[in-house]
PDB file of C-alpha atoms in Angstrom:
ATOM      1  CA  MET A   9      -8.337 -12.362  26.024  1.00 49.00           C
ATOM      2  CA  GLU A  10      -4.912 -11.219  24.791  1.00 52.00           C
ATOM      3  CA  ARG A  11      -4.986  -7.811  23.115  1.00 57.00           C
ATOM      4  CA  ASP A  12      -3.861  -7.470  19.507  1.00 64.00           C
ATOM      5  CA  PRO A  13      -2.000  -4.142  19.238  1.00 59.00           C
ATOM      6  CA  ILE A  14      -2.220  -4.035  15.439  1.00 59.00           C
ATOM      7  CA  LYS A  15      -5.965  -4.636  15.322  1.00 58.00           C
ATOM      8  CA  ASP A  16      -6.483  -2.167  18.169  1.00 59.00           C
ATOM      9  CA  PHE A  17      -4.481   0.482  16.289  1.00 59.00           C
ATOM     10  CA  TYR A  18      -6.533   0.158  13.092  1.00 55.00           C
ATOM     11  CA  LYS A  19      -9.890   0.337  14.854  1.00 56.00           C
ATOM     12  CA  THR A  20      -9.349   4.077  14.860  1.00 54.00           C
ATOM     13  CA  HIS A  21      -6.557   4.554  12.331  1.00 50.00           C
ATOM     14  CA  TYR A  22      -7.874   2.676   9.299  1.00 51.00           C
ATOM     15  CA  ALA A  23      -7.360   4.574   6.045  1.00 54.00           C
ATOM     16  CA  LYS A  24      -9.575   7.579   5.479  1.00 54.00           C
ATOM     17  CA  ILE A  25      -9.096   9.236   2.113  1.00 59.00           C
ATOM     18  CA  MET A  26      -7.369  12.612   2.088  1.00 64.00           C
ATOM     19  CA  LEU A  27      -6.719  14.022  -1.376  1.00 71.00           C
ATOM     20  CA  THR A  28      -3.160  15.180  -0.837  1.00 82.00           C
ATOM     21  CA  ASN A  29      -0.740  15.558  -3.757  1.00 85.00           C
ATOM     22  CA  HIS A  30       0.669  12.157  -2.819  1.00 87.00           C
ATOM     23  CA  MET A  31      -2.772  10.537  -3.007  1.00 90.00           C
ATOM     24  CA  ARG A  32      -3.691  12.255  -6.287  1.00 91.00           C
ATOM     25  CA  HIS A  33      -0.413  11.082  -7.818  1.00 94.00           C
ATOM     26  CA  ARG A  34      -1.031   7.486  -6.734  1.00 95.00           C
ATOM     27  CA  ILE A  35      -4.599   7.524  -8.048  1.00 95.00           C
ATOM     28  CA  SER A  36      -3.375   8.849 -11.396  1.00 96.00           C
ATOM     29  CA  LEU A  37      -0.624   6.208 -11.624  1.00 97.00           C
ATOM     30  CA  THR A  38      -3.090   3.474 -10.666  1.00 98.00           C
ATOM     31  CA  LEU A  39      -5.560   4.494 -13.358  1.00 97.00           C
ATOM     32  CA  ASP A  40      -2.784   4.539 -15.949  1.00 98.00           C
ATOM     33  CA  SER A  41      -1.486   1.148 -14.806  1.00 98.00           C
ATOM     34  CA  ILE A  42      -4.863  -0.595 -14.939  1.00 98.00           C
ATOM     35  CA  LYS A  43      -5.529   0.861 -18.386  1.00 98.00           C
ATOM     36  CA  LYS A  44      -2.072  -0.042 -19.679  1.00 98.00           C
ATOM     37  CA  PHE A  45      -1.481  -3.470 -18.176  1.00 98.00           C
ATOM     38  CA  SER A  46      -4.766  -5.202 -17.309  1.00 97.00           C
ATOM     39  CA  SER A  47      -6.174  -7.429 -20.040  1.00 92.00           C
ATOM     40  CA  SER A  48      -9.402  -8.227 -18.194  1.00 95.00           C
ATOM     41  CA  PHE A  49     -11.830  -6.250 -16.028  1.00 97.00           C
ATOM     42  CA  ASP A  50     -13.882  -8.882 -14.241  1.00 98.00           C
ATOM     43  CA  ASN A  51     -12.619  -8.794 -10.653  1.00 98.00           C
ATOM     44  CA  ILE A  52     -10.561  -6.298  -8.657  1.00 98.00           C
ATOM     45  CA  LEU A  53      -9.298  -6.724  -5.086  1.00 98.00           C
ATOM     46  CA  GLU A  54      -7.796  -4.176  -2.717  1.00 98.00           C
ATOM     47  CA  ILE A  55      -5.842  -5.141   0.385  1.00 98.00           C
ATOM     48  CA  GLY A  56      -6.560  -2.479   3.000  1.00 95.00           C
ATOM     49  CA  CYS A  57      -9.142  -0.334   1.236  1.00 94.00           C
ATOM     50  CA  GLY A  58     -10.075   1.821   4.240  1.00 91.00           C
ATOM     51  CA  THR A  59     -13.664   2.959   3.611  1.00 92.00           C
ATOM     52  CA  GLY A  60     -13.466   1.997  -0.073  1.00 95.00           C
ATOM     53  CA  GLU A  61     -13.505   5.352  -1.900  1.00 94.00           C
ATOM     54  CA  ASN A  62     -10.561   4.641  -4.183  1.00 95.00           C
ATOM     55  CA  LEU A  63     -11.617   1.071  -4.912  1.00 97.00           C
ATOM     56  CA  ALA A  64     -15.153   2.194  -5.813  1.00 97.00           C
ATOM     57  CA  PHE A  65     -13.643   4.798  -8.145  1.00 96.00           C
ATOM     58  CA  TYR A  66     -11.497   2.209  -9.962  1.00 97.00           C
ATOM     59  CA  LYS A  67     -14.466  -0.189 -10.162  1.00 98.00           C
ATOM     60  CA  ASP A  68     -16.638   2.470 -11.783  1.00 97.00           C
ATOM     61  CA  GLN A  69     -13.941   3.800 -14.118  1.00 97.00           C
ATOM     62  CA  PHE A  70     -13.176   0.390 -15.642  1.00 98.00           C
ATOM     63  CA  LYS A  71     -16.576  -1.268 -15.127  1.00 97.00           C
ATOM     64  CA  PHE A  72     -15.214  -4.175 -13.089  1.00 98.00           C
ATOM     65  CA  LYS A  73     -17.969  -6.728 -12.494  1.00 98.00           C
ATOM     66  CA  ASN A  74     -16.911  -7.371  -8.905  1.00 98.00           C
ATOM     67  CA  ALA A  75     -14.822  -5.512  -6.345  1.00 98.00           C
ATOM     68  CA  TYR A  76     -13.505  -7.135  -3.166  1.00 98.00           C
ATOM     69  CA  CYS A  77     -11.722  -5.633  -0.191  1.00 98.00           C
ATOM     70  CA  ILE A  78      -9.705  -7.084   2.670  1.00 97.00           C
ATOM     71  CA  GLU A  79      -9.813  -4.723   5.646  1.00 95.00           C
ATOM     72  CA  ILE A  80      -8.783  -5.270   9.265  1.00 92.00           C
ATOM     73  CA  SER A  81     -11.099  -2.668  10.770  1.00 89.00           C
ATOM     74  CA  GLU A  82     -14.638  -3.850  11.530  1.00 91.00           C
ATOM     75  CA  GLU A  83     -15.627  -0.185  11.832  1.00 90.00           C
ATOM     76  CA  ALA A  84     -15.111   0.258   8.070  1.00 91.00           C
ATOM     77  CA  TYR A  85     -17.390  -2.633   7.018  1.00 94.00           C
ATOM     78  CA  ASN A  86     -20.630  -0.733   6.377  1.00 95.00           C
ATOM     79  CA  SER A  87     -18.894   2.146   4.576  1.00 94.00           C
ATOM     80  CA  ILE A  88     -17.238  -0.338   2.224  1.00 96.00           C
ATOM     81  CA  LYS A  89     -20.349  -2.414   1.524  1.00 96.00           C
ATOM     82  CA  GLU A  90     -22.566   0.577   0.730  1.00 96.00           C
ATOM     83  CA  LYS A  91     -20.200   1.406  -2.169  1.00 96.00           C
ATOM     84  CA  GLY A  92     -20.946  -1.884  -3.933  1.00 96.00           C
ATOM     85  CA  ILE A  93     -17.787  -3.611  -2.697  1.00 98.00           C
ATOM     86  CA  MET A  94     -17.677  -7.023  -0.983  1.00 98.00           C
ATOM     87  CA  PRO A  95     -15.689  -6.533   2.250  1.00 97.00           C
ATOM     88  CA  PHE A  96     -13.874  -9.256   4.191  1.00 98.00           C
ATOM     89  CA  ILE A  97     -12.737  -8.304   7.684  1.00 96.00           C
ATOM     90  CA  LYS A  98      -9.463 -10.180   7.969  1.00 96.00           C
ATOM     91  CA  ASP A  99      -5.944  -9.738   9.325  1.00 95.00           C
ATOM     92  CA  VAL A 100      -3.647 -10.594   6.424  1.00 96.00           C
ATOM     93  CA  ASN A 101      -0.763 -11.158   8.845  1.00 95.00           C
ATOM     94  CA  LYS A 102      -2.418 -14.460   9.736  1.00 96.00           C
ATOM     95  CA  ASP A 103      -5.614 -14.971   7.681  1.00 97.00           C
ATOM     96  CA  ASP A 104      -5.945 -16.336   4.160  1.00 98.00           C
ATOM     97  CA  ILE A 105      -7.822 -14.340   1.526  1.00 98.00           C
ATOM     98  CA  PRO A 106     -11.328 -15.919   1.319  1.00 98.00           C
ATOM     99  CA  LEU A 107     -11.416 -16.094  -2.480  1.00 98.00           C
ATOM    100  CA  ASP A 108     -10.868 -18.912  -4.987  1.00 98.00           C
ATOM    101  CA  ASN A 109      -7.658 -19.455  -6.897  1.00 98.00           C
ATOM    102  CA  ASN A 110      -6.962 -17.557 -10.124  1.00 98.00           C
ATOM    103  CA  ILE A 111      -9.992 -15.250 -10.225  1.00 98.00           C
ATOM    104  CA  ILE A 112      -8.647 -11.716  -9.682  1.00 98.00           C
ATOM    105  CA  ASP A 113      -7.483  -9.488 -12.548  1.00 98.00           C
ATOM    106  CA  VAL A 114      -6.050  -6.584 -10.519  1.00 98.00           C
ATOM    107  CA  VAL A 115      -4.842  -6.413  -6.920  1.00 98.00           C
ATOM    108  CA  ILE A 116      -4.309  -2.994  -5.333  1.00 98.00           C
ATOM    109  CA  PHE A 117      -1.843  -3.238  -2.443  1.00 98.00           C
ATOM    110  CA  GLN A 118      -0.871   0.328  -1.610  1.00 97.00           C
ATOM    111  CA  GLU A 119       0.644   1.773   1.558  1.00 95.00           C
ATOM    112  CA  VAL A 120      -0.149  -1.410   3.487  1.00 96.00           C
ATOM    113  CA  ILE A 121       2.838  -3.758   3.375  1.00 97.00           C
ATOM    114  CA  GLU A 122       4.804  -1.470   5.709  1.00 96.00           C
ATOM    115  CA  HIS A 123       2.135  -2.117   8.377  1.00 93.00           C
ATOM    116  CA  LEU A 124       2.543  -5.922   8.304  1.00 95.00           C
ATOM    117  CA  TYR A 125       4.826  -8.134  10.345  1.00 93.00           C
ATOM    118  CA  ASN A 126       4.026 -11.164   8.143  1.00 96.00           C
ATOM    119  CA  SER A 127       3.864  -9.870   4.587  1.00 97.00           C
ATOM    120  CA  ASP A 128       5.043 -13.258   3.274  1.00 98.00           C
ATOM    121  CA  LEU A 129       1.601 -14.792   3.852  1.00 98.00           C
ATOM    122  CA  VAL A 130      -0.339 -12.096   2.014  1.00 98.00           C
ATOM    123  CA  MET A 131       2.146 -12.100  -0.865  1.00 98.00           C
ATOM    124  CA  LYS A 132       1.539 -15.833  -1.317  1.00 98.00           C
ATOM    125  CA  GLU A 133      -2.213 -15.293  -1.063  1.00 98.00           C
ATOM    126  CA  ILE A 134      -2.215 -12.456  -3.602  1.00 98.00           C
ATOM    127  CA  TYR A 135      -0.310 -14.670  -6.033  1.00 98.00           C
ATOM    128  CA  ARG A 136      -2.814 -17.487  -5.450  1.00 98.00           C
ATOM    129  CA  VAL A 137      -5.941 -15.421  -6.158  1.00 98.00           C
ATOM    130  CA  LEU A 138      -4.505 -13.557  -9.162  1.00 98.00           C
ATOM    131  CA  ARG A 139      -5.165 -14.954 -12.603  1.00 97.00           C
ATOM    132  CA  LYS A 140      -2.183 -15.783 -14.802  1.00 95.00           C
ATOM    133  CA  ASN A 141      -1.028 -12.447 -16.240  1.00 95.00           C
ATOM    134  CA  GLY A 142      -3.051 -10.592 -13.574  1.00 98.00           C
ATOM    135  CA  ILE A 143      -1.384  -7.499 -12.156  1.00 98.00           C
ATOM    136  CA  LEU A 144      -0.352  -6.366  -8.700  1.00 98.00           C
ATOM    137  CA  ILE A 145      -0.152  -2.602  -8.107  1.00 98.00           C
ATOM    138  CA  LEU A 146       1.908  -1.932  -4.996  1.00 98.00           C
ATOM    139  CA  SER A 147       3.189   1.171  -3.270  1.00 98.00           C
ATOM    140  CA  THR A 148       5.069   1.683  -0.014  1.00 97.00           C
ATOM    141  CA  PRO A 149       7.450   4.175   1.619  1.00 97.00           C
ATOM    142  CA  ASN A 150      11.059   3.882   0.499  1.00 97.00           C
ATOM    143  CA  LEU A 151      13.529   3.174   3.302  1.00 97.00           C
ATOM    144  CA  SER A 152      16.385   4.514   1.157  1.00 97.00           C
ATOM    145  CA  SER A 153      14.647   7.759   0.187  1.00 97.00           C
ATOM    146  CA  TRP A 154      16.684  10.953   0.105  1.00 97.00           C
ATOM    147  CA  ILE A 155      15.114  12.237   3.340  1.00 94.00           C
ATOM    148  CA  ASN A 156      15.648   8.964   5.227  1.00 95.00           C
ATOM    149  CA  ARG A 157      19.304   8.872   4.184  1.00 97.00           C
ATOM    150  CA  LEU A 158      19.713  12.423   5.422  1.00 96.00           C
ATOM    151  CA  VAL A 159      18.087  11.984   8.834  1.00 94.00           C
ATOM    152  CA  LEU A 160      19.879   8.672   9.435  1.00 96.00           C
ATOM    153  CA  LEU A 161      23.165  10.461   8.823  1.00 96.00           C
ATOM    154  CA  PHE A 162      22.362  12.625  11.861  1.00 96.00           C
ATOM    155  CA  GLY A 163      21.133   9.715  13.979  1.00 96.00           C
ATOM    156  CA  TYR A 164      17.364  10.209  13.672  1.00 94.00           C
ATOM    157  CA  GLN A 165      14.721   7.558  13.022  1.00 92.00           C
ATOM    158  CA  PRO A 166      13.811   7.253   9.296  1.00 93.00           C
ATOM    159  CA  PHE A 167      10.325   8.509   8.441  1.00 88.00           C
ATOM    160  CA  SER A 168       9.315   5.200   6.831  1.00 87.00           C
ATOM    161  CA  HIS A 169       9.748   3.101   9.972  1.00 89.00           C
ATOM    162  CA  ASP A 170       8.271   3.319  13.490  1.00 88.00           C
ATOM    163  CA  VAL A 171       9.424   1.670  16.682  1.00 87.00           C
ATOM    164  CA  SER A 172       6.095   1.851  18.563  1.00 87.00           C
ATOM    165  CA  PHE A 173       2.337   2.165  18.149  1.00 83.00           C
ATOM    166  CA  ILE A 174       2.344   4.803  20.900  1.00 86.00           C
ATOM    167  CA  ALA A 175       4.270   7.658  19.288  1.00 85.00           C
ATOM    168  CA  GLY A 176       6.892   8.537  16.683  1.00 84.00           C
ATOM    169  CA  PHE A 177       9.947   8.120  18.886  1.00 89.00           C
ATOM    170  CA  GLY A 178      13.359   9.145  17.539  1.00 90.00           C
ATOM    171  CA  ARG A 179      12.020  11.420  14.792  1.00 87.00           C
ATOM    172  CA  ILE A 180      13.733  14.688  13.951  1.00 84.00           C
ATOM    173  CA  LYS A 181      10.422  16.227  15.095  1.00 78.00           C
ATOM    174  CA  PHE A 182       8.497  14.255  17.720  1.00 72.00           C
ATOM    175  CA  LYS A 183       5.049  13.020  16.661  1.00 71.00           C
ATOM    176  CA  GLU A 184       2.389  12.014  19.163  1.00 74.00           C
ATOM    177  CA  GLN A 185       0.735   9.732  16.602  1.00 70.00           C
ATOM    178  CA  THR A 186       2.760   6.948  15.043  1.00 77.00           C
ATOM    179  CA  ASN A 187       2.304   5.919  11.389  1.00 81.00           C
ATOM    180  CA  GLY A 188       2.157   2.245  12.355  1.00 85.00           C
ATOM    181  CA  HIS A 189       5.000   1.325   9.987  1.00 90.00           C
ATOM    182  CA  ILE A 190       6.704  -1.850  11.207  1.00 91.00           C
ATOM    183  CA  LYS A 191       8.424  -3.062   8.014  1.00 93.00           C
ATOM    184  CA  SER A 192      10.549  -1.089   5.554  1.00 95.00           C
ATOM    185  CA  PHE A 193      11.808  -1.822   2.038  1.00 97.00           C
ATOM    186  CA  THR A 194      14.452  -0.274  -0.147  1.00 98.00           C
ATOM    187  CA  LEU A 195      13.567  -0.346  -3.834  1.00 98.00           C
ATOM    188  CA  LYS A 196      16.213  -3.019  -4.409  1.00 98.00           C
ATOM    189  CA  ALA A 197      14.744  -5.209  -1.639  1.00 98.00           C
ATOM    190  CA  MET A 198      11.204  -4.819  -2.975  1.00 98.00           C
ATOM    191  CA  LYS A 199      12.234  -5.785  -6.504  1.00 98.00           C
ATOM    192  CA  GLU A 200      13.963  -8.923  -5.197  1.00 98.00           C
ATOM    193  CA  TYR A 201      10.964  -9.688  -2.976  1.00 98.00           C
ATOM    194  CA  LEU A 202       8.463  -9.485  -5.839  1.00 98.00           C
ATOM    195  CA  THR A 203      10.689 -11.573  -8.111  1.00 98.00           C
ATOM    196  CA  TYR A 204      10.982 -14.236  -5.404  1.00 98.00           C
ATOM    197  CA  PHE A 205       7.192 -14.547  -5.227  1.00 97.00           C
ATOM    198  CA  GLY A 206       6.905 -15.072  -8.978  1.00 96.00           C
ATOM    199  CA  TYR A 207       6.201 -11.612 -10.373  1.00 97.00           C
ATOM    200  CA  ASN A 208       7.576  -9.927 -13.455  1.00 98.00           C
ATOM    201  CA  ILE A 209       8.089  -6.224 -12.719  1.00 98.00           C
ATOM    202  CA  LEU A 210       6.500  -4.083 -15.429  1.00 98.00           C
ATOM    203  CA  GLU A 211       6.960  -0.530 -14.185  1.00 98.00           C
ATOM    204  CA  VAL A 212       8.588   1.364 -11.320  1.00 98.00           C
ATOM    205  CA  LYS A 213       7.793   4.961 -10.406  1.00 98.00           C
ATOM    206  CA  GLY A 214       8.588   7.326  -7.547  1.00 98.00           C
ATOM    207  CA  VAL A 215       5.945   9.249  -5.608  1.00 96.00           C
ATOM    208  CA  GLU A 216       6.339  12.277  -3.346  1.00 94.00           C
ATOM    209  CA  ALA A 217       5.359  12.137   0.327  1.00 91.00           C
ATOM    210  CA  ASP A 218       2.192  13.651   1.794  1.00 81.00           C
ATOM    211  CA  GLY A 219       3.996  16.920   2.505  1.00 66.00           C
ATOM    212  CA  ALA A 220       5.802  18.243   5.529  1.00 65.00           C
ATOM    213  CA  GLY A 221       4.428  21.779   5.477  1.00 71.00           C
ATOM    214  CA  ASN A 222       7.901  22.944   4.516  1.00 80.00           C
ATOM    215  CA  LYS A 223       8.231  24.365   0.992  1.00 86.00           C
ATOM    216  CA  LEU A 224      11.884  23.378   0.605  1.00 89.00           C
ATOM    217  CA  ILE A 225      11.258  19.769   1.656  1.00 88.00           C
ATOM    218  CA  GLU A 226       8.182  19.553  -0.579  1.00 89.00           C
ATOM    219  CA  THR A 227      10.190  20.883  -3.539  1.00 91.00           C
ATOM    220  CA  LEU A 228      12.968  18.367  -2.908  1.00 93.00           C
ATOM    221  CA  ASP A 229      10.408  15.577  -2.502  1.00 92.00           C
ATOM    222  CA  LYS A 230       8.898  16.394  -5.868  1.00 92.00           C
ATOM    223  CA  PHE A 231      12.347  16.521  -7.505  1.00 95.00           C
ATOM    224  CA  PHE A 232      13.490  13.187  -6.029  1.00 96.00           C
ATOM    225  CA  SER A 233      10.186  11.515  -6.944  1.00 95.00           C
ATOM    226  CA  HIS A 234      11.586  11.379 -10.498  1.00 96.00           C
ATOM    227  CA  PHE A 235      14.265   8.964  -9.216  1.00 97.00           C
ATOM    228  CA  PRO A 236      12.530   5.864  -7.781  1.00 97.00           C
ATOM    229  CA  SER A 237      15.509   4.699  -5.709  1.00 97.00           C
ATOM    230  CA  LEU A 238      15.565   8.060  -3.892  1.00 98.00           C
ATOM    231  CA  ALA A 239      11.850   8.911  -3.961  1.00 97.00           C
ATOM    232  CA  PRO A 240       9.901   9.027  -0.666  1.00 96.00           C
ATOM    233  CA  HIS A 241       7.531   6.306  -1.934  1.00 97.00           C
ATOM    234  CA  MET A 242       7.875   3.578  -4.551  1.00 98.00           C
ATOM    235  CA  PHE A 243       5.071   2.615  -6.956  1.00 98.00           C
ATOM    236  CA  ILE A 244       5.453  -0.736  -8.693  1.00 98.00           C
ATOM    237  CA  VAL A 245       3.337  -2.672 -11.193  1.00 98.00           C
ATOM    238  CA  ALA A 246       4.079  -6.392 -11.439  1.00 98.00           C
ATOM    239  CA  ARG A 247       2.518  -9.243 -13.412  1.00 98.00           C
ATOM    240  CA  LYS A 248       1.916 -12.789 -12.213  1.00 97.00           C
ATOM    241  CA  GLN A 249       4.004 -15.069 -14.384  1.00 89.00           C
TER     242      GLN A 249
END
């Protein structure tokens, strides 16, 4: 049987929650966005929920009746289900979302799209399962962040994009473990992409990176997070028209 390098990678590297400043900021923005923009709290779906901690938190905070998760890693199944979430083990690069049309109020799609070679399929599927006026909450690294612009100037690989699942080749500091990022968006590209798929963009924010262990870089990250086009990560809320 032919090996699937993406599925193999996420058998061991599926998302495990680490409460970094980046993660805390995203959780806070997500809570605010659901409260501000969702008009119904029946069904919530997360694409790539890892072991389900964040999704369970949002479900409990807003009393969603049902929570669903699409996750590629079979190893995460039991951890997700024991939190009261219905997991579907699927590869959104090629599999449809096994839910009916127009039933989801909120879709969480955070730090996943950069791992997909066929994001067009899942974007169509998210639109299909969302109710009219349902919201999509998306975040992803920003290809045109201040730090990527700087390292590209000196010929290094941008932090938001990998060339291999083996290691972080071409980085200013070599990493043995790759991030698994195979697609990158500038903020301008992401806005056009969401508009193409029928979304009305409601809010755009910047988010700092996980931290480089360097105080100067962390300070600059925090400063540039106030400017979404230069921030290390983009956070976008969009409504299905």
